[in-house]
PDB file of C-alpha atoms and ligand atoms in Angstrom:
ATOM      1  CA  MET A   1     143.842 -17.959 196.989  1.00 62.00           C
ATOM      2  CA  SER A   2     141.207 -18.741 194.640  1.00 62.00           C
ATOM      3  CA  SER A   3     140.517 -20.216 190.901  1.00 62.00           C
ATOM      4  CA  PRO A   4     140.367 -17.710 187.959  1.00 58.00           C
ATOM      5  CA  ALA A   5     137.559 -16.173 186.399  1.00 61.00           C
ATOM      6  CA  LEU A   6     136.930 -17.927 182.842  1.00 65.00           C
ATOM      7  CA  PRO A   7     136.204 -15.489 179.448  1.00 65.00           C
ATOM      8  CA  VAL A   8     134.440 -16.912 176.978  1.00 70.00           C
ATOM      9  CA  ILE A   9     137.413 -17.312 174.225  1.00 82.00           C
ATOM     10  CA  ASP A  10     138.406 -19.879 172.167  1.00 86.00           C
ATOM     11  CA  ARG A  11     141.238 -22.328 172.446  1.00 90.00           C
ATOM     12  CA  ALA A  12     142.786 -21.132 169.311  1.00 91.00           C
ATOM     13  CA  THR A  13     142.910 -17.655 170.142  1.00 92.00           C
ATOM     14  CA  VAL A  14     144.438 -18.910 173.667  1.00 94.00           C
ATOM     15  CA  ASP A  15     147.109 -20.687 171.804  1.00 95.00           C
ATOM     16  CA  ARG A  16     148.233 -17.817 169.648  1.00 95.00           C
ATOM     17  CA  TRP A  17     148.048 -15.526 172.308  1.00 96.00           C
ATOM     18  CA  ARG A  18     150.089 -17.892 174.700  1.00 97.00           C
ATOM     19  CA  SER A  19     152.443 -18.813 171.776  1.00 96.00           C
ATOM     20  CA  ALA A  20     153.063 -14.871 171.116  1.00 97.00           C
ATOM     21  CA  TRP A  21     153.894 -14.640 174.950  1.00 97.00           C
ATOM     22  CA  ASP A  22     156.436 -17.424 174.838  1.00 95.00           C
ATOM     23  CA  GLU A  23     158.201 -15.234 171.805  1.00 94.00           C
ATOM     24  CA  VAL A  24     157.906 -11.984 174.146  1.00 94.00           C
ATOM     25  CA  MET A  25     159.302 -13.941 177.169  1.00 94.00           C
ATOM     26  CA  ALA A  26     162.084 -15.320 175.241  1.00 91.00           C
ATOM     27  CA  GLY A  27     163.469 -11.189 175.145  1.00 90.00           C
ATOM     28  CA  PHE A  28     163.429 -10.912 178.841  1.00 91.00           C
ATOM     29  CA  LEU A  29     165.264 -14.827 179.214  1.00 92.00           C
ATOM     30  CA  PRO A  30     167.645 -15.137 176.922  1.00 89.00           C
ATOM     31  CA  GLY A  31     169.240 -18.319 176.629  1.00 92.00           C
ATOM     32  CA  THR A  32     165.368 -19.827 177.613  1.00 94.00           C
ATOM     33  CA  ALA A  33     166.228 -22.787 175.732  1.00 95.00           C
ATOM     34  CA  SER A  34     169.485 -23.792 177.499  1.00 96.00           C
ATOM     35  CA  PHE A  35     167.575 -22.985 181.011  1.00 97.00           C
ATOM     36  CA  GLU A  36     164.867 -25.566 179.964  1.00 96.00           C
ATOM     37  CA  GLU A  37     167.274 -27.820 178.990  1.00 96.00           C
ATOM     38  CA  MET A  38     169.079 -27.330 182.507  1.00 97.00           C
ATOM     39  CA  LEU A  39     166.176 -27.854 184.441  1.00 98.00           C
ATOM     40  CA  PRO A  40     165.480 -31.849 184.253  1.00 97.00           C
ATOM     41  CA  THR A  41     168.518 -32.575 184.686  1.00 97.00           C
ATOM     42  CA  VAL A  42     168.816 -30.295 187.806  1.00 98.00           C
ATOM     43  CA  ALA A  43     165.495 -31.503 189.120  1.00 98.00           C
ATOM     44  CA  GLU A  44     165.697 -35.319 188.698  1.00 98.00           C
ATOM     45  CA  ALA A  45     169.217 -35.621 190.092  1.00 97.00           C
ATOM     46  CA  VAL A  46     168.200 -33.236 193.409  1.00 96.00           C
ATOM     47  CA  CYS A  47     164.474 -35.072 193.549  1.00 95.00           C
ATOM     48  CA  GLY A  48     165.921 -38.787 192.692  1.00 95.00           C
ATOM     49  CA  GLY A  49     163.933 -38.932 189.707  1.00 96.00           C
ATOM     50  CA  CYS A  50     161.080 -37.244 188.373  1.00 97.00           C
ATOM     51  CA  PRO A  51     159.339 -34.587 190.514  1.00 98.00           C
ATOM     52  CA  ARG A  52     155.977 -35.568 191.649  1.00 98.00           C
ATOM     53  CA  ARG A  53     154.523 -32.461 192.948  1.00 98.00           C
ATOM     54  CA  ILE A  54     155.316 -29.188 191.296  1.00 98.00           C
ATOM     55  CA  LEU A  55     154.341 -25.631 191.486  1.00 98.00           C
ATOM     56  CA  ASP A  56     155.561 -22.572 189.336  1.00 98.00           C
ATOM     57  CA  LEU A  57     155.232 -19.418 191.188  1.00 98.00           C
ATOM     58  CA  GLY A  58     154.249 -16.214 188.893  1.00 98.00           C
ATOM     59  CA  GLY A  59     153.430 -18.775 186.549  1.00 98.00           C
ATOM     60  CA  GLY A  60     151.651 -16.099 183.780  1.00 98.00           C
ATOM     61  CA  PRO A  61     149.686 -17.650 181.011  1.00 98.00           C
ATOM     62  CA  GLY A  62     150.851 -21.077 181.823  1.00 97.00           C
ATOM     63  CA  VAL A  63     153.540 -21.504 179.279  1.00 97.00           C
ATOM     64  CA  PHE A  64     156.310 -23.170 181.520  1.00 97.00           C
ATOM     65  CA  ALA A  65     153.850 -25.013 183.879  1.00 98.00           C
ATOM     66  CA  GLU A  66     152.723 -26.593 180.527  1.00 97.00           C
ATOM     67  CA  ARG A  67     156.144 -27.671 179.237  1.00 97.00           C
ATOM     68  CA  MET A  68     156.820 -29.233 182.837  1.00 98.00           C
ATOM     69  CA  ALA A  69     153.560 -31.064 182.651  1.00 97.00           C
ATOM     70  CA  ALA A  70     154.947 -32.349 179.076  1.00 97.00           C
ATOM     71  CA  ARG A  71     158.298 -33.476 180.483  1.00 97.00           C
ATOM     72  CA  TRP A  72     157.290 -34.873 183.583  1.00 97.00           C
ATOM     73  CA  PRO A  73     153.199 -36.753 182.498  1.00 96.00           C
ATOM     74  CA  GLY A  74     152.926 -38.171 185.871  1.00 96.00           C
ATOM     75  CA  ALA A  75     153.560 -34.908 187.924  1.00 97.00           C
ATOM     76  CA  ASP A  76     150.840 -33.209 189.540  1.00 98.00           C
ATOM     77  CA  VAL A  77     151.605 -29.874 188.495  1.00 98.00           C
ATOM     78  CA  ALA A  78     149.993 -26.512 189.548  1.00 98.00           C
ATOM     79  CA  MET A  79     150.815 -22.569 189.191  1.00 98.00           C
ATOM     80  CA  ILE A  80     150.318 -19.437 190.828  1.00 98.00           C
ATOM     81  CA  ASP A  81     149.663 -15.890 189.698  1.00 97.00           C
ATOM     82  CA  LEU A  82     147.823 -12.700 190.575  1.00 97.00           C
ATOM     83  CA  ASP A  83     146.975 -11.375 187.035  1.00 97.00           C
ATOM     84  CA  PRO A  84     143.348 -12.498 185.958  1.00 95.00           C
ATOM     85  CA  VAL A  85     144.128 -12.037 182.305  1.00 96.00           C
ATOM     86  CA  LEU A  86     147.118 -14.296 182.428  1.00 97.00           C
ATOM     87  CA  LEU A  87     145.268 -16.555 184.724  1.00 96.00           C
ATOM     88  CA  ALA A  88     142.579 -16.764 182.588  1.00 94.00           C
ATOM     89  CA  LEU A  89     144.804 -17.859 179.233  1.00 96.00           C
ATOM     90  CA  ALA A  90     146.423 -20.469 181.734  1.00 96.00           C
ATOM     91  CA  HIS A  91     143.443 -21.454 182.822  1.00 94.00           C
ATOM     92  CA  VAL A  92     141.464 -22.228 179.584  1.00 93.00           C
ATOM     93  CA  ALA A  93     144.938 -23.980 178.026  1.00 93.00           C
ATOM     94  CA  ALA A  94     145.315 -26.043 180.889  1.00 91.00           C
ATOM     95  CA  GLY A  95     141.919 -27.989 181.226  1.00 86.00           C
ATOM     96  CA  ASP A  96     142.480 -30.014 184.138  1.00 88.00           C
ATOM     97  CA  ARG A  97     146.201 -31.134 183.334  1.00 94.00           C
ATOM     98  CA  ILE A  98     147.180 -27.885 185.123  1.00 97.00           C
ATOM     99  CA  ARG A  99     145.946 -26.519 188.640  1.00 96.00           C
ATOM    100  CA  VAL A 100     145.772 -23.026 188.170  1.00 96.00           C
ATOM    101  CA  HIS A 101     145.891 -20.527 191.537  1.00 95.00           C
ATOM    102  CA  ARG A 102     145.392 -16.928 191.751  1.00 95.00           C
ATOM    103  CA  GLY A 103     147.490 -15.716 194.864  1.00 96.00           C
ATOM    104  CA  ASP A 104     149.523 -12.838 195.716  1.00 96.00           C
ATOM    105  CA  LEU A 105     152.939 -13.907 195.872  1.00 97.00           C
ATOM    106  CA  ALA A 106     153.849 -10.617 198.131  1.00 95.00           C
ATOM    107  CA  ALA A 107     150.824 -11.871 200.598  1.00 92.00           C
ATOM    108  CA  ALA A 108     151.945 -13.080 204.072  1.00 77.00           C
ATOM    109  CA  ARG A 109     150.373 -16.789 203.407  1.00 85.00           C
ATOM    110  CA  ALA A 110     151.483 -16.802 199.802  1.00 82.00           C
ATOM    111  CA  LEU A 111     151.625 -20.442 198.695  1.00 94.00           C
ATOM    112  CA  PRO A 112     149.004 -23.300 198.384  1.00 93.00           C
ATOM    113  CA  ASP A 113     149.823 -25.883 200.903  1.00 93.00           C
ATOM    114  CA  GLY A 114     152.659 -28.332 200.459  1.00 93.00           C
ATOM    115  CA  PRO A 115     154.643 -30.173 200.167  1.00 97.00           C
ATOM    116  CA  TYR A 116     156.303 -29.990 196.773  1.00 98.00           C
ATOM    117  CA  ASP A 117     158.964 -31.670 195.641  1.00 98.00           C
ATOM    118  CA  LEU A 118     159.809 -28.523 193.033  1.00 98.00           C
ATOM    119  CA  LEU A 119     159.429 -24.917 192.951  1.00 98.00           C
ATOM    120  CA  THR A 120     160.052 -22.736 190.223  1.00 98.00           C
ATOM    121  CA  ILE A 121     160.192 -19.085 189.815  1.00 98.00           C
ATOM    122  CA  VAL A 122     160.977 -17.365 186.388  1.00 98.00           C
ATOM    123  CA  MET A 123     161.165 -13.647 185.790  1.00 97.00           C
ATOM    124  CA  THR A 124     159.168 -12.936 188.399  1.00 97.00           C
ATOM    125  CA  ILE A 125     161.045 -12.743 191.850  1.00 98.00           C
ATOM    126  CA  HIS A 126     162.193  -9.261 190.360  1.00 96.00           C
ATOM    127  CA  TYR A 127     158.729  -7.965 191.043  1.00 96.00           C
ATOM    128  CA  LEU A 128     158.655  -7.988 194.686  1.00 97.00           C
ATOM    129  CA  ALA A 129     160.623  -5.888 196.952  1.00 96.00           C
ATOM    130  CA  PRO A 130     163.433  -7.108 199.015  1.00 97.00           C
ATOM    131  CA  GLU A 131     161.690  -8.067 202.061  1.00 97.00           C
ATOM    132  CA  GLN A 132     158.800  -9.747 199.986  1.00 97.00           C
ATOM    133  CA  ALA A 133     161.231 -11.516 198.407  1.00 97.00           C
ATOM    134  CA  LEU A 134     163.154 -12.833 201.338  1.00 97.00           C
ATOM    135  CA  ALA A 135     159.779 -13.886 202.996  1.00 97.00           C
ATOM    136  CA  LEU A 136     158.936 -15.903 199.604  1.00 97.00           C
ATOM    137  CA  TYR A 137     162.236 -17.799 200.347  1.00 98.00           C
ATOM    138  CA  ARG A 138     160.695 -18.636 203.062  1.00 97.00           C
ATOM    139  CA  ALA A 139     157.161 -19.633 202.216  1.00 97.00           C
ATOM    140  CA  ALA A 140     158.821 -21.568 199.341  1.00 98.00           C
ATOM    141  CA  ARG A 141     161.233 -23.462 202.150  1.00 97.00           C
ATOM    142  CA  SER A 142     157.972 -24.166 204.163  1.00 97.00           C
ATOM    143  CA  VAL A 143     156.061 -25.810 201.365  1.00 97.00           C
ATOM    144  CA  LEU A 144     158.991 -28.045 200.050  1.00 98.00           C
ATOM    145  CA  ARG A 145     159.236 -31.439 201.288  1.00 97.00           C
ATOM    146  CA  PRO A 146     162.878 -32.334 202.681  1.00 97.00           C
ATOM    147  CA  GLY A 147     164.915 -32.263 199.865  1.00 97.00           C
ATOM    148  CA  GLY A 148     163.199 -30.630 197.290  1.00 98.00           C
ATOM    149  CA  LEU A 149     164.290 -28.028 195.209  1.00 98.00           C
ATOM    150  CA  LEU A 150     163.625 -24.379 194.455  1.00 98.00           C
ATOM    151  CA  ILE A 151     164.711 -22.837 190.900  1.00 98.00           C
ATOM    152  CA  VAL A 152     164.716 -19.169 190.920  1.00 98.00           C
ATOM    153  CA  ALA A 153     165.931 -17.630 187.263  1.00 98.00           C
ATOM    154  CA  ASP A 154     165.818 -13.960 186.709  1.00 96.00           C
ATOM    155  CA  LEU A 155     168.356 -11.258 186.317  1.00 94.00           C
ATOM    156  CA  MET A 156     171.013 -11.540 188.720  1.00 95.00           C
ATOM    157  CA  PRO A 157     173.646  -9.345 187.156  1.00 91.00           C
ATOM    158  CA  GLU A 158     177.326  -9.772 188.563  1.00 84.00           C
ATOM    159  CA  PRO A 159     179.071  -6.763 190.116  1.00 73.00           C
ATOM    160  CA  GLY A 160     180.164  -4.155 187.255  1.00 64.00           C
ATOM    161  CA  LEU A 161     176.901  -5.057 185.550  1.00 57.00           C
ATOM    162  CA  ASP A 162     174.594  -2.973 187.540  1.00 48.00           C
ATOM    163  CA  ARG A 163     172.253  -1.345 185.511  1.00 50.00           C
ATOM    164  CA  VAL A 164     169.056  -3.604 185.060  1.00 50.00           C
ATOM    165  CA  THR A 165     168.155  -2.138 181.430  1.00 49.00           C
ATOM    166  CA  GLU A 166     171.685  -2.732 180.277  1.00 49.00           C
ATOM    167  CA  CYS A 167     171.199  -6.337 180.715  1.00 55.00           C
ATOM    168  CA  LEU A 168     167.872  -6.588 178.862  1.00 59.00           C
ATOM    169  CA  GLN A 169     167.261  -7.369 174.990  1.00 67.00           C
ATOM    170  CA  PRO A 170     166.401  -3.934 173.596  1.00 75.00           C
ATOM    171  CA  ALA A 171     163.304  -5.188 171.733  1.00 82.00           C
ATOM    172  CA  ALA A 172     161.878  -6.791 174.890  1.00 87.00           C
ATOM    173  CA  GLY A 173     159.993  -3.587 176.248  1.00 88.00           C
ATOM    174  CA  PRO A 174     158.478  -2.728 173.185  1.00 92.00           C
ATOM    175  CA  ALA A 175     157.262  -6.186 172.392  1.00 94.00           C
ATOM    176  CA  TRP A 176     155.671  -6.377 175.742  1.00 94.00           C
ATOM    177  CA  VAL A 177     153.677  -3.402 175.260  1.00 94.00           C
ATOM    178  CA  GLY A 178     152.750  -4.677 171.929  1.00 96.00           C
ATOM    179  CA  TRP A 179     151.685  -7.887 173.489  1.00 97.00           C
ATOM    180  CA  TRP A 180     149.495  -6.208 175.849  1.00 96.00           C
ATOM    181  CA  ASP A 181     148.136  -3.452 173.338  1.00 95.00           C
ATOM    182  CA  GLY A 182     147.134  -6.256 170.840  1.00 95.00           C
ATOM    183  CA  LEU A 183     145.453  -8.268 173.975  1.00 94.00           C
ATOM    184  CA  HIS A 184     143.028  -5.048 174.637  1.00 91.00           C
ATOM    185  CA  ALA A 185     141.541  -5.998 170.925  1.00 90.00           C
ATOM    186  CA  GLU A 186     139.843  -9.084 172.458  1.00 90.00           C
ATOM    187  CA  GLU A 187     136.411  -8.041 173.330  1.00 90.00           C
ATOM    188  CA  SER A 188     135.940 -11.188 175.485  1.00 89.00           C
ATOM    189  CA  LEU A 189     138.870 -10.245 177.778  1.00 91.00           C
ATOM    190  CA  ARG A 190     137.720  -6.646 178.236  1.00 92.00           C
ATOM    191  CA  PRO A 191     136.330  -7.332 181.903  1.00 92.00           C
ATOM    192  CA  LEU A 192     139.496  -8.967 182.769  1.00 94.00           C
ATOM    193  CA  LEU A 193     141.876  -6.443 181.242  1.00 95.00           C
ATOM    194  CA  ASP A 194     139.589  -3.707 183.681  1.00 95.00           C
ATOM    195  CA  GLU A 195     140.041  -6.219 186.668  1.00 95.00           C
ATOM    196  CA  ARG A 196     143.881  -6.400 185.874  1.00 96.00           C
ATOM    197  CA  ARG A 197     144.086  -2.334 185.723  1.00 95.00           C
ATOM    198  CA  SER A 198     143.009  -2.173 189.124  1.00 95.00           C
ATOM    199  CA  VAL A 199     144.787  -5.480 190.646  1.00 94.00           C
ATOM    200  CA  PHE A 200     148.286  -3.577 189.322  1.00 92.00           C
ATOM    201  CA  ALA A 201     146.835  -0.023 190.011  1.00 93.00           C
ATOM    202  CA  ASP A 202     149.247   0.423 193.352  1.00 89.00           C
ATOM    203  CA  ARG A 203     151.580  -2.301 191.943  1.00 88.00           C
ATOM    204  CA  VAL A 204     154.733  -1.274 190.591  1.00 87.00           C
ATOM    205  CA  PRO A 205     157.233  -3.908 189.608  1.00 89.00           C
ATOM    206  CA  ALA A 206     159.757  -3.299 191.945  1.00 93.00           C
ATOM    207  CA  GLU A 207     162.554  -4.756 189.260  1.00 92.00           C
ATOM    208  CA  PHE A 208     164.754  -6.036 192.482  1.00 94.00           C
ATOM    209  CA  ALA A 209     167.551  -7.944 190.576  1.00 94.00           C
ATOM    210  CA  PRO A 210     170.238  -7.946 193.091  1.00 95.00           C
ATOM    211  CA  PRO A 211     173.607 -10.128 192.106  1.00 95.00           C
ATOM    212  CA  ALA A 212     173.008 -14.073 192.526  1.00 97.00           C
ATOM    213  CA  ASP A 213     174.771 -13.777 196.118  1.00 97.00           C
ATOM    214  CA  TRP A 214     172.162 -12.088 197.528  1.00 97.00           C
ATOM    215  CA  HIS A 215     169.767 -14.884 196.352  1.00 98.00           C
ATOM    216  CA  ARG A 216     172.100 -17.572 197.660  1.00 98.00           C
ATOM    217  CA  SER A 217     172.294 -15.603 201.127  1.00 98.00           C
ATOM    218  CA  ALA A 218     168.423 -15.511 201.184  1.00 98.00           C
ATOM    219  CA  ALA A 219     167.846 -19.132 200.509  1.00 98.00           C
ATOM    220  CA  LEU A 220     170.414 -19.998 203.093  1.00 98.00           C
ATOM    221  CA  SER A 221     169.129 -17.473 205.600  1.00 98.00           C
ATOM    222  CA  ALA A 222     165.449 -19.152 204.902  1.00 98.00           C
ATOM    223  CA  GLY A 223     166.299 -22.104 205.854  1.00 98.00           C
ATOM    224  CA  PHE A 224     167.583 -24.122 202.718  1.00 98.00           C
ATOM    225  CA  GLY A 225     170.574 -26.714 203.111  1.00 98.00           C
ATOM    226  CA  GLN A 226     172.302 -25.948 200.062  1.00 97.00           C
ATOM    227  CA  ALA A 227     172.066 -22.898 197.374  1.00 98.00           C
ATOM    228  CA  GLY A 228     173.932 -22.031 194.273  1.00 98.00           C
ATOM    229  CA  VAL A 229     174.047 -20.886 190.517  1.00 98.00           C
ATOM    230  CA  VAL A 230     173.422 -23.735 188.468  1.00 98.00           C
ATOM    231  CA  TRP A 231     172.620 -21.751 184.894  1.00 97.00           C
ATOM    232  CA  ARG A 232     173.891 -18.042 183.497  1.00 95.00           C
ATOM    233  CA  TRP A 233     173.492 -16.507 180.357  1.00 92.00           C
ATOM    234  CA  GLY A 234     175.051 -13.141 180.174  1.00 90.00           C
ATOM    235  CA  ALA A 235     173.060 -11.273 183.863  1.00 91.00           C
ATOM    236  CA  HIS A 236     170.641 -13.715 183.907  1.00 94.00           C
ATOM    237  CA  ALA A 237     171.224 -16.809 186.195  1.00 96.00           C
ATOM    238  CA  ALA A 238     169.258 -19.608 187.853  1.00 98.00           C
ATOM    239  CA  LEU A 239     169.784 -20.106 191.223  1.00 98.00           C
ATOM    240  CA  ALA A 240     168.707 -23.862 193.007  1.00 98.00           C
ATOM    241  CA  ALA A 241     168.164 -24.342 196.493  1.00 98.00           C
ATOM    242  CA  VAL A 242     167.913 -27.543 198.141  1.00 98.00           C
ATOM    243  CA  ALA A 243     165.391 -27.782 201.457  1.00 98.00           C
TER     244      ALA A 243
HETATM  245  C1  SAM B 301     157.465 -11.659 183.558  1.00 92.35           C
HETATM  246  S1  SAM B 301     156.187 -12.115 183.581  1.00 92.35           S
HETATM  247  C2  SAM B 301     156.834 -14.288 183.874  1.00 92.35           C
HETATM  248  C3  SAM B 301     155.719 -15.197 183.735  1.00 92.35           C
HETATM  249  C4  SAM B 301     156.206 -16.570 183.508  1.00 92.35           C
HETATM  250  N1  SAM B 301     156.912 -17.074 184.624  1.00 92.35           N
HETATM  251  C5  SAM B 301     156.731 -16.949 182.226  1.00 92.35           C
HETATM  252  O1  SAM B 301     158.340 -17.020 182.230  1.00 92.35           O
HETATM  253  O2  SAM B 301     156.333 -16.745 181.310  1.00 92.35           O
HETATM  254  C6  SAM B 301     156.002 -12.116 185.500  1.00 92.35           C
HETATM  255  C7  SAM B 301     154.820 -12.516 186.193  1.00 92.35           C
HETATM  256  O3  SAM B 301     154.727 -12.531 187.522  1.00 92.35           O
HETATM  257  C8  SAM B 301     153.463 -12.247 188.271  1.00 92.35           C
HETATM  258  N2  SAM B 301     153.331 -11.514 189.075  1.00 92.35           N
HETATM  259  C9  SAM B 301     153.729 -10.024 189.437  1.00 92.35           C
HETATM  260  N3  SAM B 301     153.841  -9.812 190.774  1.00 92.35           N
HETATM  261  C10 SAM B 301     153.045 -11.124 191.333  1.00 92.35           C
HETATM  262  C11 SAM B 301     152.697 -11.187 192.419  1.00 92.35           C
HETATM  263  N4  SAM B 301     152.448 -10.516 193.453  1.00 92.35           N
HETATM  264  N5  SAM B 301     152.003 -12.463 192.851  1.00 92.35           N
HETATM  265  C12 SAM B 301     151.533 -13.233 191.855  1.00 92.35           C
HETATM  266  N6  SAM B 301     152.378 -13.073 190.659  1.00 92.35           N
HETATM  267  C13 SAM B 301     153.043 -12.076 190.284  1.00 92.35           C
HETATM  268  C14 SAM B 301     152.804 -11.275 186.946  1.00 92.35           C
HETATM  269  O4  SAM B 301     151.518 -11.442 186.768  1.00 92.35           O
HETATM  270  C15 SAM B 301     153.298 -12.442 185.674  1.00 92.35           C
HETATM  271  O5  SAM B 301     152.650 -13.538 184.987  1.00 92.35           O
END
C-alpha cells in the first residue's frame, strides 16, 4: 500500500472530471440516490451512532468517500484503489480530509489496518474473480471491529435475470468510454494514464456478478455474524454484513 502520485492539475479541472464521473456512475448504479439515502440509516443503526472510522474500497476518484465525510464530519474517512489516475483525482480533491491509499483488493493483504466501523465497496467487487471476492470478505471481516458494518453494493441479479448486460443502463458503457477518452486530453495526466495502462494490462475485470445469496453466503463463511440485502433497485442490490 502506498500514497498516489500527484499530477499538476488544478482543482477546478479535477472537480469537473469528478462531477462527470458521478454522472457516469449513476448509469452503472441506477437508484444511487436511494442507495445513499439508505446507507446512513443502516450504518447509524448498526454502529450505534456515527461511524468513526470508515474505509471505502475501490473508491475511484473519491466521490462517494467525500459524501460520507460530509455526512459524518467527525469521522476518519479513508479510501483505497488501484488506479493511479483515479487516485490522483481523489487525492487532489480530498486534501487532508480523506486518506487516499493505493492498494490492490485482489492481493493477499489487501486492506490497511483497522479496526473500522464501516467498510463500503460500491460497484467494485465485480472486478474480482470469485476466490478473490471471497478472500476480500475475509479481509474485510478481519479489519472491522466487532459489530462493525460492511456494505457491498453491486449488480446482484435475481435468478431469471442472469445476463449481466441486460441489467445495465444502455448508455452506461459509452458514457464510461467517453469519460476516459476525454481524460486523455488532459496533458498533465498523461504519465498517470500511461501507468494506468500498464497496471491494468493484465487485469481484465472478472465481471463476476452472482445473486445476492452468493454474497450472503460469502459473508457468513468469512465470519460475519449476520448478512442480508438492505437495498434493491432492479438487478442492483446492497448487502449489509455485521461483523
Ligand atoms: C466502477 S468503479 C467504482 C468506483 C467507486 N466505488 C464509485 O462508485 O464511484 C470500480 C473501481 O474499482 C477499482 N478497482 C478495480 N479493481 C481493483 C483492485 N484489484 N484493487 C483496487 N481497486 C480496484 C477501479 O480502479 C475503480 O475505481
